[in-house]
């Protein structure tokens, strides 16, 4: 199966094409990851077409689209999800949404880590985070200040590794390890693998904003 993966939940725009073989591994045929905090919309479609060309894959032979649903900032996250939905709709493909933090954790788990804490930039001096064990997500996704997350972690078994945004990992007093700092094609596809391989109709894709957008209608602001 050939899968197009897209994620814009972090400052890094990620897209790629992966081949999934039942009972075998995931082979990434092409991938692009560009750090551009405010340029997601300008480059995403071009990166997708570059990946398809490099992988030697025509749009017509894709089997599914996987997209990271956040948590992430409203504008950047919307770009990736809208683009993924447009590709899936135009090509008649199933669209599978995954938690972007799950995808980062998937890459870390592949290194043999036990308990994994994923932390990414939520802006406003806050972080998005989730905690994982060998059997999956234990807590989160949530958004908190680093201080509140540190306080919460005092009552938990310490994670074996903390991954994600290096600056924000260090803010909570953890040592950043050499692992994915944003979702990768392999992580996104691995997270959605069971639903992709089942060929079942996926659930509607819903963005994980975790808080209200900055912009609100004047009438709502007055209330």
mmCIF file of N, CA and C in Angstrom, residues 26-163:
data_model
loop_
_atom_site.group_PDB
_atom_site.id
_atom_site.type_symbol
_atom_site.label_atom_id
_atom_site.label_comp_id
_atom_site.label_asym_id
_atom_site.label_seq_id
_atom_site.Cartn_x
_atom_site.Cartn_y
_atom_site.Cartn_z
ATOM 1 N N UNK A 26 7.649 -0.562 7.256
ATOM 2 C CA UNK A 26 7.235 0.625 6.510
ATOM 3 C C UNK A 26 8.481 1.185 5.827
ATOM 4 N N UNK A 27 8.412 1.326 4.531
ATOM 5 C CA UNK A 27 9.530 1.856 3.761
ATOM 6 C C UNK A 27 9.168 3.258 3.282
ATOM 7 N N UNK A 28 9.936 4.246 3.714
ATOM 8 C CA UNK A 28 9.703 5.620 3.272
ATOM 9 C C UNK A 28 10.371 5.797 1.917
ATOM 10 N N UNK A 29 9.564 6.046 0.919
ATOM 11 C CA UNK A 29 10.084 6.189 -0.452
ATOM 12 C C UNK A 29 10.615 7.595 -0.717
ATOM 13 N N UNK A 30 10.042 8.593 -0.059
ATOM 14 C CA UNK A 30 10.496 9.981 -0.212
ATOM 15 C C UNK A 30 9.939 10.794 0.943
ATOM 16 N N UNK A 31 10.693 11.808 1.362
ATOM 17 C CA UNK A 31 10.238 12.644 2.480
ATOM 18 C C UNK A 31 10.846 14.036 2.371
ATOM 19 N N UNK A 32 10.075 15.032 2.792
ATOM 20 C CA UNK A 32 10.554 16.398 2.913
ATOM 21 C C UNK A 32 10.153 16.918 4.297
ATOM 22 N N UNK A 33 11.086 17.570 4.968
ATOM 23 C CA UNK A 33 10.818 18.189 6.270
ATOM 24 C C UNK A 33 11.510 19.546 6.270
ATOM 25 N N UNK A 34 10.720 20.605 6.270
ATOM 26 C CA UNK A 34 11.254 21.955 6.154
ATOM 27 C C UNK A 34 10.800 22.777 7.355
ATOM 28 N N UNK A 35 11.764 23.379 8.044
ATOM 29 C CA UNK A 35 11.459 24.217 9.197
ATOM 30 C C UNK A 35 11.067 25.605 8.705
ATOM 31 N N UNK A 36 9.784 25.949 8.831
ATOM 32 C CA UNK A 36 9.274 27.230 8.362
ATOM 33 C C UNK A 36 8.062 27.603 9.204
ATOM 34 N N UNK A 37 8.277 28.237 10.361
ATOM 35 C CA UNK A 37 7.205 28.487 11.320
ATOM 36 C C UNK A 37 5.966 29.163 10.741
ATOM 37 N N UNK A 38 6.126 30.021 9.713
ATOM 38 C CA UNK A 38 4.964 30.736 9.193
ATOM 39 C C UNK A 38 4.783 30.588 7.684
ATOM 40 N N UNK A 39 5.409 29.568 7.089
ATOM 41 C CA UNK A 39 5.322 29.415 5.646
ATOM 42 C C UNK A 39 4.680 28.123 5.187
ATOM 43 N N UNK A 40 3.859 27.515 6.028
ATOM 44 C CA UNK A 40 3.283 26.215 5.714
ATOM 45 C C UNK A 40 2.502 26.220 4.393
ATOM 46 N N UNK A 41 1.606 27.182 4.242
ATOM 47 C CA UNK A 41 0.721 27.192 3.079
ATOM 48 C C UNK A 41 1.484 27.391 1.777
ATOM 49 N N UNK A 42 2.587 28.142 1.836
ATOM 50 C CA UNK A 42 3.319 28.479 0.623
ATOM 51 C C UNK A 42 4.075 27.294 0.029
ATOM 52 N N UNK A 43 4.481 26.351 0.850
ATOM 53 C CA UNK A 43 5.374 25.298 0.340
ATOM 54 C C UNK A 43 4.798 23.882 0.386
ATOM 55 N N UNK A 44 3.706 23.658 1.102
ATOM 56 C CA UNK A 44 3.261 22.288 1.346
ATOM 57 C C UNK A 44 2.941 21.537 0.057
ATOM 58 N N UNK A 45 2.143 22.121 -0.815
ATOM 59 C CA UNK A 45 1.757 21.413 -2.035
ATOM 60 C C UNK A 45 2.971 21.093 -2.894
ATOM 61 N N UNK A 46 3.913 22.035 -2.987
ATOM 62 C CA UNK A 46 5.137 21.793 -3.750
ATOM 63 C C UNK A 46 5.930 20.637 -3.162
ATOM 64 N N UNK A 47 6.016 20.573 -1.823
ATOM 65 C CA UNK A 47 6.740 19.478 -1.174
ATOM 66 C C UNK A 47 6.072 18.137 -1.451
ATOM 67 N N UNK A 48 4.749 18.120 -1.449
ATOM 68 C CA UNK A 48 4.021 16.875 -1.736
ATOM 69 C C UNK A 48 4.338 16.393 -3.153
ATOM 70 N N UNK A 49 4.273 17.295 -4.118
ATOM 71 C CA UNK A 49 4.549 16.926 -5.505
ATOM 72 C C UNK A 49 5.993 16.482 -5.684
ATOM 73 N N UNK A 50 6.918 17.124 -4.973
ATOM 74 C CA UNK A 50 8.322 16.706 -5.016
ATOM 75 C C UNK A 50 8.476 15.274 -4.517
ATOM 76 N N UNK A 51 7.783 14.951 -3.427
ATOM 77 C CA UNK A 51 7.872 13.600 -2.852
ATOM 78 C C UNK A 51 7.294 12.555 -3.807
ATOM 79 N N UNK A 52 6.161 12.865 -4.410
ATOM 80 C CA UNK A 52 5.562 11.924 -5.357
ATOM 81 C C UNK A 52 6.497 11.674 -6.537
ATOM 82 N N UNK A 53 7.133 12.732 -7.022
ATOM 83 C CA UNK A 53 8.058 12.592 -8.144
ATOM 84 C C UNK A 53 9.278 11.763 -7.756
ATOM 85 N N UNK A 54 9.868 12.079 -6.597
ATOM 86 C CA UNK A 54 11.051 11.338 -6.153
ATOM 87 C C UNK A 54 10.734 9.871 -5.914
ATOM 88 N N UNK A 55 9.544 9.595 -5.356
ATOM 89 C CA UNK A 55 9.164 8.211 -5.061
ATOM 90 C C UNK A 55 8.755 7.447 -6.315
ATOM 91 N N UNK A 56 8.523 8.184 -7.413
ATOM 92 C CA UNK A 56 8.063 7.522 -8.632
ATOM 93 C C UNK A 56 6.646 7.020 -8.500
ATOM 94 N N UNK A 57 5.833 7.765 -7.749
ATOM 95 C CA UNK A 57 4.456 7.355 -7.457
ATOM 96 C C UNK A 57 3.484 8.369 -8.058
ATOM 97 N N UNK A 58 2.594 7.899 -8.896
ATOM 98 C CA UNK A 58 1.547 8.763 -9.446
ATOM 99 C C UNK A 58 0.439 8.915 -8.417
ATOM 100 N N UNK A 59 -0.198 10.077 -8.426
ATOM 101 C CA UNK A 59 -1.282 10.296 -7.471
ATOM 102 C C UNK A 59 -2.366 9.227 -7.583
ATOM 103 N N UNK A 60 -2.597 8.736 -8.777
ATOM 104 C CA UNK A 60 -3.682 7.784 -9.013
ATOM 105 C C UNK A 60 -3.445 6.430 -8.347
ATOM 106 N N UNK A 61 -2.196 6.112 -7.974
ATOM 107 C CA UNK A 61 -1.935 4.798 -7.375
ATOM 108 C C UNK A 61 -1.793 4.861 -5.853
ATOM 109 N N UNK A 62 -1.972 6.018 -5.273
ATOM 110 C CA UNK A 62 -1.971 6.106 -3.812
ATOM 111 C C UNK A 62 -3.160 5.341 -3.246
ATOM 112 N N UNK A 63 -2.964 4.774 -2.049
ATOM 113 C CA UNK A 63 -4.035 4.001 -1.404
ATOM 114 C C UNK A 63 -4.691 4.739 -0.240
ATOM 115 N N UNK A 64 -3.982 5.694 0.360
ATOM 116 C CA UNK A 64 -4.530 6.395 1.529
ATOM 117 C C UNK A 64 -3.727 7.655 1.799
ATOM 118 N N UNK A 65 -4.323 8.541 2.582
ATOM 119 C CA UNK A 65 -3.650 9.746 3.062
ATOM 120 C C UNK A 65 -3.714 9.745 4.582
ATOM 121 N N UNK A 66 -2.586 10.030 5.216
ATOM 122 C CA UNK A 66 -2.528 10.139 6.678
ATOM 123 C C UNK A 66 -2.129 11.566 7.029
ATOM 124 N N UNK A 67 -2.824 12.161 7.975
ATOM 125 C CA UNK A 67 -2.525 13.539 8.369
ATOM 126 C C UNK A 67 -2.439 13.663 9.886
ATOM 127 N N UNK A 68 -1.467 14.451 10.341
ATOM 128 C CA UNK A 68 -1.377 14.762 11.761
ATOM 129 C C UNK A 68 -2.424 15.787 12.141
ATOM 130 N N UNK A 69 -3.195 15.481 13.190
ATOM 131 C CA UNK A 69 -4.300 16.347 13.610
ATOM 132 C C UNK A 69 -3.947 17.226 14.802
ATOM 133 N N UNK A 70 -2.654 17.315 15.112
ATOM 134 C CA UNK A 70 -2.255 18.132 16.241
ATOM 135 C C UNK A 70 -2.101 17.299 17.503
ATOM 136 N N UNK A 71 -2.027 17.981 18.632
ATOM 137 C CA UNK A 71 -2.313 19.396 18.828
ATOM 138 C C UNK A 71 -1.276 20.303 18.172
ATOM 139 N N UNK A 72 -1.761 21.501 17.801
ATOM 140 C CA UNK A 72 -0.892 22.469 17.175
ATOM 141 C C UNK A 72 -1.593 23.800 17.047
ATOM 142 N N UNK A 73 -0.866 24.861 16.711
ATOM 143 C CA UNK A 73 -1.463 26.182 16.522
ATOM 144 C C UNK A 73 -2.512 26.147 15.418
ATOM 145 N N UNK A 74 -3.534 26.953 15.566
ATOM 146 C CA UNK A 74 -4.717 26.911 14.702
ATOM 147 C C UNK A 74 -4.359 27.047 13.228
ATOM 148 N N UNK A 75 -3.628 28.094 12.862
ATOM 149 C CA UNK A 75 -3.391 28.377 11.446
ATOM 150 C C UNK A 75 -2.549 27.307 10.780
ATOM 151 N N UNK A 76 -1.405 26.952 11.375
ATOM 152 C CA UNK A 76 -0.542 25.946 10.772
ATOM 153 C C UNK A 76 -1.213 24.603 10.661
ATOM 154 N N UNK A 77 -1.908 24.185 11.690
ATOM 155 C CA UNK A 77 -2.569 22.887 11.694
ATOM 156 C C UNK A 77 -3.636 22.823 10.606
ATOM 157 N N UNK A 78 -4.364 23.906 10.440
ATOM 158 C CA UNK A 78 -5.445 23.961 9.444
ATOM 159 C C UNK A 78 -4.905 23.768 8.035
ATOM 160 N N UNK A 79 -3.714 24.314 7.748
ATOM 161 C CA UNK A 79 -3.122 24.191 6.410
ATOM 162 C C UNK A 79 -2.918 22.730 6.044
ATOM 163 N N UNK A 80 -2.286 21.977 6.934
ATOM 164 C CA UNK A 80 -2.014 20.579 6.642
ATOM 165 C C UNK A 80 -3.266 19.745 6.520
ATOM 166 N N UNK A 81 -4.220 19.964 7.409
ATOM 167 C CA UNK A 81 -5.438 19.159 7.398
ATOM 168 C C UNK A 81 -6.296 19.470 6.177
ATOM 169 N N UNK A 82 -6.369 20.747 5.794
ATOM 170 C CA UNK A 82 -7.151 21.116 4.617
ATOM 171 C C UNK A 82 -6.524 20.559 3.345
ATOM 172 N N UNK A 83 -5.201 20.609 3.270
ATOM 173 C CA UNK A 83 -4.508 20.079 2.093
ATOM 174 C C UNK A 83 -4.682 18.569 2.000
ATOM 175 N N UNK A 84 -4.547 17.873 3.121
ATOM 176 C CA UNK A 84 -4.726 16.424 3.134
ATOM 177 C C UNK A 84 -6.146 16.049 2.733
ATOM 178 N N UNK A 85 -7.121 16.793 3.250
ATOM 179 C CA UNK A 85 -8.518 16.517 2.913
ATOM 180 C C UNK A 85 -8.776 16.752 1.427
ATOM 181 N N UNK A 86 -8.157 17.786 0.879
ATOM 182 C CA UNK A 86 -8.348 18.091 -0.539
ATOM 183 C C UNK A 86 -7.770 16.979 -1.418
ATOM 184 N N UNK A 87 -6.559 16.501 -1.087
ATOM 185 C CA UNK A 87 -5.961 15.406 -1.853
ATOM 186 C C UNK A 87 -6.818 14.148 -1.750
ATOM 187 N N UNK A 88 -7.243 13.811 -0.538
ATOM 188 C CA UNK A 88 -8.038 12.596 -0.342
ATOM 189 C C UNK A 88 -9.360 12.679 -1.097
ATOM 190 N N UNK A 89 -10.008 13.826 -1.040
ATOM 191 C CA UNK A 89 -11.300 13.985 -1.712
ATOM 192 C C UNK A 89 -11.132 13.927 -3.230
ATOM 193 N N UNK A 90 -10.126 14.617 -3.752
ATOM 194 C CA UNK A 90 -9.928 14.656 -5.198
ATOM 195 C C UNK A 90 -9.584 13.282 -5.774
ATOM 196 N N UNK A 91 -8.879 12.472 -4.997
ATOM 197 C CA UNK A 91 -8.424 11.171 -5.477
ATOM 198 C C UNK A 91 -9.313 10.021 -4.999
ATOM 199 N N UNK A 92 -10.339 10.341 -4.194
ATOM 200 C CA UNK A 92 -11.224 9.300 -3.682
ATOM 201 C C UNK A 92 -10.543 8.353 -2.725
ATOM 202 N N UNK A 93 -9.661 8.905 -1.872
ATOM 203 C CA UNK A 93 -8.882 8.082 -0.947
ATOM 204 C C UNK A 93 -9.372 8.243 0.488
ATOM 205 N N UNK A 94 -9.206 7.213 1.312
ATOM 206 C CA UNK A 94 -9.525 7.371 2.737
ATOM 207 C C UNK A 94 -8.521 8.304 3.396
ATOM 208 N N UNK A 95 -9.023 9.140 4.300
ATOM 209 C CA UNK A 95 -8.172 10.079 5.035
ATOM 210 C C UNK A 95 -8.128 9.650 6.493
ATOM 211 N N UNK A 96 -6.935 9.333 6.976
ATOM 212 C CA UNK A 96 -6.757 8.858 8.348
ATOM 213 C C UNK A 96 -6.067 9.942 9.174
ATOM 214 N N UNK A 97 -6.711 10.396 10.244
ATOM 215 C CA UNK A 97 -6.123 11.384 11.125
ATOM 216 C C UNK A 97 -5.476 10.729 12.334
ATOM 217 N N UNK A 98 -4.314 11.237 12.730
ATOM 218 C CA UNK A 98 -3.629 10.716 13.917
ATOM 219 C C UNK A 98 -3.175 11.879 14.786
ATOM 220 N N UNK A 99 -3.034 11.629 16.068
ATOM 221 C CA UNK A 99 -2.472 12.622 16.977
ATOM 222 C C UNK A 99 -0.981 12.780 16.630
ATOM 223 N N UNK A 100 -0.572 14.007 16.373
ATOM 224 C CA UNK A 100 0.815 14.257 15.965
ATOM 225 C C UNK A 100 1.812 13.846 17.048
ATOM 226 N N UNK A 101 1.425 13.996 18.316
ATOM 227 C CA UNK A 101 2.311 13.583 19.404
ATOM 228 C C UNK A 101 2.494 12.070 19.408
ATOM 229 N N UNK A 102 1.445 11.338 19.014
ATOM 230 C CA UNK A 102 1.553 9.876 18.910
ATOM 231 C C UNK A 102 2.607 9.499 17.879
ATOM 232 N N UNK A 103 2.656 10.262 16.782
ATOM 233 C CA UNK A 103 3.620 9.964 15.722
ATOM 234 C C UNK A 103 5.051 10.174 16.205
ATOM 235 N N UNK A 104 5.279 11.259 16.965
ATOM 236 C CA UNK A 104 6.611 11.496 17.519
ATOM 237 C C UNK A 104 6.982 10.383 18.499
ATOM 238 N N UNK A 105 6.020 9.984 19.325
ATOM 239 C CA UNK A 105 6.264 8.906 20.292
ATOM 240 C C UNK A 105 6.566 7.591 19.591
ATOM 241 N N UNK A 106 5.923 7.359 18.455
ATOM 242 C CA UNK A 106 6.163 6.126 17.706
ATOM 243 C C UNK A 106 7.612 6.011 17.284
ATOM 244 N N UNK A 107 8.180 7.124 16.831
ATOM 245 C CA UNK A 107 9.594 7.115 16.446
ATOM 246 C C UNK A 107 10.495 6.851 17.647
ATOM 247 N N UNK A 108 10.161 7.461 18.797
ATOM 248 C CA UNK A 108 10.967 7.258 20.000
ATOM 249 C C UNK A 108 10.851 5.820 20.496
ATOM 250 N N UNK A 109 9.642 5.245 20.426
ATOM 251 C CA UNK A 109 9.431 3.872 20.885
ATOM 252 C C UNK A 109 10.219 2.887 20.033
ATOM 253 N N UNK A 110 10.427 3.230 18.764
ATOM 254 C CA UNK A 110 11.163 2.336 17.872
ATOM 255 C C UNK A 110 12.619 2.184 18.293
ATOM 256 N N UNK A 111 13.108 3.118 19.130
ATOM 257 C CA UNK A 111 14.484 3.033 19.622
ATOM 258 C C UNK A 111 14.589 2.139 20.859
ATOM 259 N N UNK A 112 13.447 1.643 21.350
ATOM 260 C CA UNK A 112 13.455 0.768 22.511
ATOM 261 C C UNK A 112 13.144 1.464 23.811
ATOM 262 N N UNK A 113 12.789 2.752 23.764
ATOM 263 C CA UNK A 113 12.453 3.483 24.987
ATOM 264 C C UNK A 113 11.179 2.922 25.610
ATOM 265 N N UNK A 114 11.101 2.958 26.941
ATOM 266 C CA UNK A 114 9.921 2.463 27.638
ATOM 267 C C UNK A 114 8.853 3.540 27.761
ATOM 268 N N UNK A 115 8.994 4.383 28.805
ATOM 269 C CA UNK A 115 8.054 5.490 29.000
ATOM 270 C C UNK A 115 8.599 6.727 28.274
ATOM 271 N N UNK A 116 7.764 7.311 27.427
ATOM 272 C CA UNK A 116 8.182 8.424 26.581
ATOM 273 C C UNK A 116 7.287 9.625 26.838
ATOM 274 N N UNK A 117 7.905 10.772 27.108
ATOM 275 C CA UNK A 117 7.173 12.031 27.226
ATOM 276 C C UNK A 117 7.465 12.843 25.969
ATOM 277 N N UNK A 118 6.406 13.297 25.298
ATOM 278 C CA UNK A 118 6.555 14.132 24.111
ATOM 279 C C UNK A 118 6.105 15.549 24.453
ATOM 280 N N UNK A 119 6.942 16.526 24.126
ATOM 281 C CA UNK A 119 6.660 17.933 24.430
ATOM 282 C C UNK A 119 6.905 18.764 23.177
ATOM 283 N N UNK A 120 5.924 19.584 22.783
ATOM 284 C CA UNK A 120 6.109 20.484 21.640
ATOM 285 C C UNK A 120 5.643 21.888 22.012
ATOM 286 N N UNK A 121 6.020 22.838 21.195
ATOM 287 C CA UNK A 121 5.749 24.253 21.461
ATOM 288 C C UNK A 121 4.274 24.584 21.227
ATOM 289 N N UNK A 122 3.611 25.087 22.261
ATOM 290 C CA UNK A 122 2.221 25.524 22.138
ATOM 291 C C UNK A 122 2.108 27.044 22.092
ATOM 292 N N UNK A 123 3.262 27.732 22.097
ATOM 293 C CA UNK A 123 3.305 29.198 22.151
ATOM 294 C C UNK A 123 2.666 29.673 23.464
ATOM 295 N N UNK A 124 2.555 30.986 23.636
ATOM 296 C CA UNK A 124 2.004 31.568 24.863
ATOM 297 C C UNK A 124 2.694 31.026 26.112
ATOM 298 N N UNK A 125 3.974 30.662 25.988
ATOM 299 C CA UNK A 125 4.746 30.114 27.097
ATOM 300 C C UNK A 125 4.134 28.823 27.640
ATOM 301 N N UNK A 126 3.559 28.029 26.752
ATOM 302 C CA UNK A 126 2.953 26.752 27.120
ATOM 303 C C UNK A 126 3.506 25.649 26.214
ATOM 304 N N UNK A 127 3.216 24.415 26.608
ATOM 305 C CA UNK A 127 3.640 23.258 25.815
ATOM 306 C C UNK A 127 2.467 22.310 25.616
ATOM 307 N N UNK A 128 2.474 21.650 24.456
ATOM 308 C CA UNK A 128 1.604 20.494 24.249
ATOM 309 C C UNK A 128 2.397 19.273 24.714
ATOM 310 N N UNK A 129 1.707 18.332 25.347
ATOM 311 C CA UNK A 129 2.436 17.165 25.824
ATOM 312 C C UNK A 129 1.546 15.935 25.894
ATOM 313 N N UNK A 130 2.183 14.777 25.908
ATOM 314 C CA UNK A 130 1.503 13.501 26.151
ATOM 315 C C UNK A 130 2.537 12.510 26.660
ATOM 316 N N UNK A 131 2.094 11.593 27.502
ATOM 317 C CA UNK A 131 2.967 10.580 28.099
ATOM 318 C C UNK A 131 2.575 9.203 27.569
ATOM 319 N N UNK A 132 3.581 8.395 27.246
ATOM 320 C CA UNK A 132 3.344 7.084 26.641
ATOM 321 C C UNK A 132 4.076 5.981 27.392
ATOM 322 N N UNK A 133 3.460 4.801 27.382
ATOM 323 C CA UNK A 133 4.101 3.601 27.904
ATOM 324 C C UNK A 133 4.213 2.579 26.791
ATOM 325 N N UNK A 134 4.716 1.398 27.077
ATOM 326 C CA UNK A 134 4.872 0.368 26.043
ATOM 327 C C UNK A 134 3.567 0.000 25.348
ATOM 328 N N UNK A 135 2.435 0.188 26.046
ATOM 329 C CA UNK A 135 1.146 -0.199 25.470
ATOM 330 C C UNK A 135 0.365 0.973 24.899
ATOM 331 N N UNK A 136 0.991 2.153 24.810
ATOM 332 C CA UNK A 136 0.274 3.283 24.213
ATOM 333 C C UNK A 136 0.249 4.502 25.107
ATOM 334 N N UNK A 137 -0.620 5.444 24.767
ATOM 335 C CA UNK A 137 -0.691 6.718 25.476
ATOM 336 C C UNK A 137 -1.263 6.530 26.878
ATOM 337 N N UNK A 138 -0.573 7.119 27.873
ATOM 338 C CA UNK A 138 -0.996 7.039 29.268
ATOM 339 C C UNK A 138 -1.717 8.301 29.728
ATOM 340 N N UNK A 139 -1.341 9.455 29.167
ATOM 341 C CA UNK A 139 -1.962 10.726 29.556
ATOM 342 C C UNK A 139 -1.789 11.721 28.421
ATOM 343 N N UNK A 140 -2.728 12.676 28.340
ATOM 344 C CA UNK A 140 -2.684 13.667 27.288
ATOM 345 C C UNK A 140 -3.455 13.177 26.067
ATOM 346 N N UNK A 141 -3.426 13.949 24.986
ATOM 347 C CA UNK A 141 -2.678 15.200 24.836
ATOM 348 C C UNK A 141 -3.298 16.332 25.650
ATOM 349 N N UNK A 142 -2.442 17.235 26.095
ATOM 350 C CA UNK A 142 -2.888 18.361 26.912
ATOM 351 C C UNK A 142 -1.992 19.557 26.633
ATOM 352 N N UNK A 143 -2.429 20.720 27.113
ATOM 353 C CA UNK A 143 -1.626 21.935 26.992
ATOM 354 C C UNK A 143 -1.483 22.538 28.381
ATOM 355 N N UNK A 144 -0.242 22.848 28.774
ATOM 356 C CA UNK A 144 0.034 23.380 30.107
ATOM 357 C C UNK A 144 1.269 24.265 30.049
ATOM 358 N N UNK A 145 1.488 25.016 31.110
ATOM 359 C CA UNK A 145 2.763 25.709 31.246
ATOM 360 C C UNK A 145 3.821 24.679 31.631
ATOM 361 N N UNK A 146 5.083 24.932 31.324
ATOM 362 C CA UNK A 146 6.133 24.002 31.758
ATOM 363 C C UNK A 146 6.101 23.748 33.263
ATOM 364 N N UNK A 147 5.812 24.804 34.048
ATOM 365 C CA UNK A 147 5.775 24.641 35.508
ATOM 366 C C UNK A 147 4.678 23.675 35.925
ATOM 367 N N UNK A 148 3.494 23.788 35.305
ATOM 368 C CA UNK A 148 2.395 22.887 35.644
ATOM 369 C C UNK A 148 2.707 21.450 35.228
ATOM 370 N N UNK A 149 3.370 21.287 34.089
ATOM 371 C CA UNK A 149 3.737 19.942 33.655
ATOM 372 C C UNK A 149 4.762 19.331 34.606
ATOM 373 N N UNK A 150 5.735 20.129 35.031
ATOM 374 C CA UNK A 150 6.735 19.647 35.991
ATOM 375 C C UNK A 150 6.051 19.196 37.283
ATOM 376 N N UNK A 151 5.089 19.980 37.749
ATOM 377 C CA UNK A 151 4.364 19.635 38.972
ATOM 378 C C UNK A 151 3.603 18.331 38.790
ATOM 379 N N UNK A 152 2.960 18.158 37.644
ATOM 380 C CA UNK A 152 2.197 16.929 37.383
ATOM 381 C C UNK A 152 3.137 15.723 37.340
ATOM 382 N N UNK A 153 4.297 15.894 36.736
ATOM 383 C CA UNK A 153 5.239 14.784 36.595
ATOM 384 C C UNK A 153 5.781 14.308 37.940
ATOM 385 N N UNK A 154 5.748 15.171 38.960
ATOM 386 C CA UNK A 154 6.250 14.762 40.278
ATOM 387 C C UNK A 154 5.449 13.598 40.849
ATOM 388 N N UNK A 155 4.197 13.486 40.434
ATOM 389 C CA UNK A 155 3.365 12.397 40.932
ATOM 390 C C UNK A 155 3.371 11.181 40.036
ATOM 391 N N UNK A 156 4.226 11.188 39.002
ATOM 392 C CA UNK A 156 4.275 10.094 38.038
ATOM 393 C C UNK A 156 5.639 9.420 38.050
ATOM 394 N N UNK A 157 5.653 8.193 37.553
ATOM 395 C CA UNK A 157 6.942 7.542 37.301
ATOM 396 C C UNK A 157 7.652 8.325 36.215
ATOM 397 N N UNK A 158 8.907 8.642 36.425
ATOM 398 C CA UNK A 158 9.648 9.473 35.478
ATOM 399 C C UNK A 158 9.741 8.793 34.116
ATOM 400 N N UNK A 159 9.584 9.553 33.033
ATOM 401 C CA UNK A 159 9.745 8.962 31.705
ATOM 402 C C UNK A 159 11.198 8.557 31.460
ATOM 403 N N UNK A 160 11.381 7.544 30.620
ATOM 404 C CA UNK A 160 12.737 7.117 30.273
ATOM 405 C C UNK A 160 13.401 8.121 29.335
ATOM 406 N N UNK A 161 12.607 8.669 28.421
ATOM 407 C CA UNK A 161 13.127 9.693 27.511
ATOM 408 C C UNK A 161 12.066 10.766 27.321
ATOM 409 N N UNK A 162 12.535 11.981 27.019
ATOM 410 C CA UNK A 162 11.644 13.086 26.691
ATOM 411 C C UNK A 162 12.061 13.607 25.327
ATOM 412 N N UNK A 163 11.103 13.679 24.398
ATOM 413 C CA UNK A 163 11.416 14.062 23.019
ATOM 414 C C UNK A 163 10.474 15.175 22.565
#
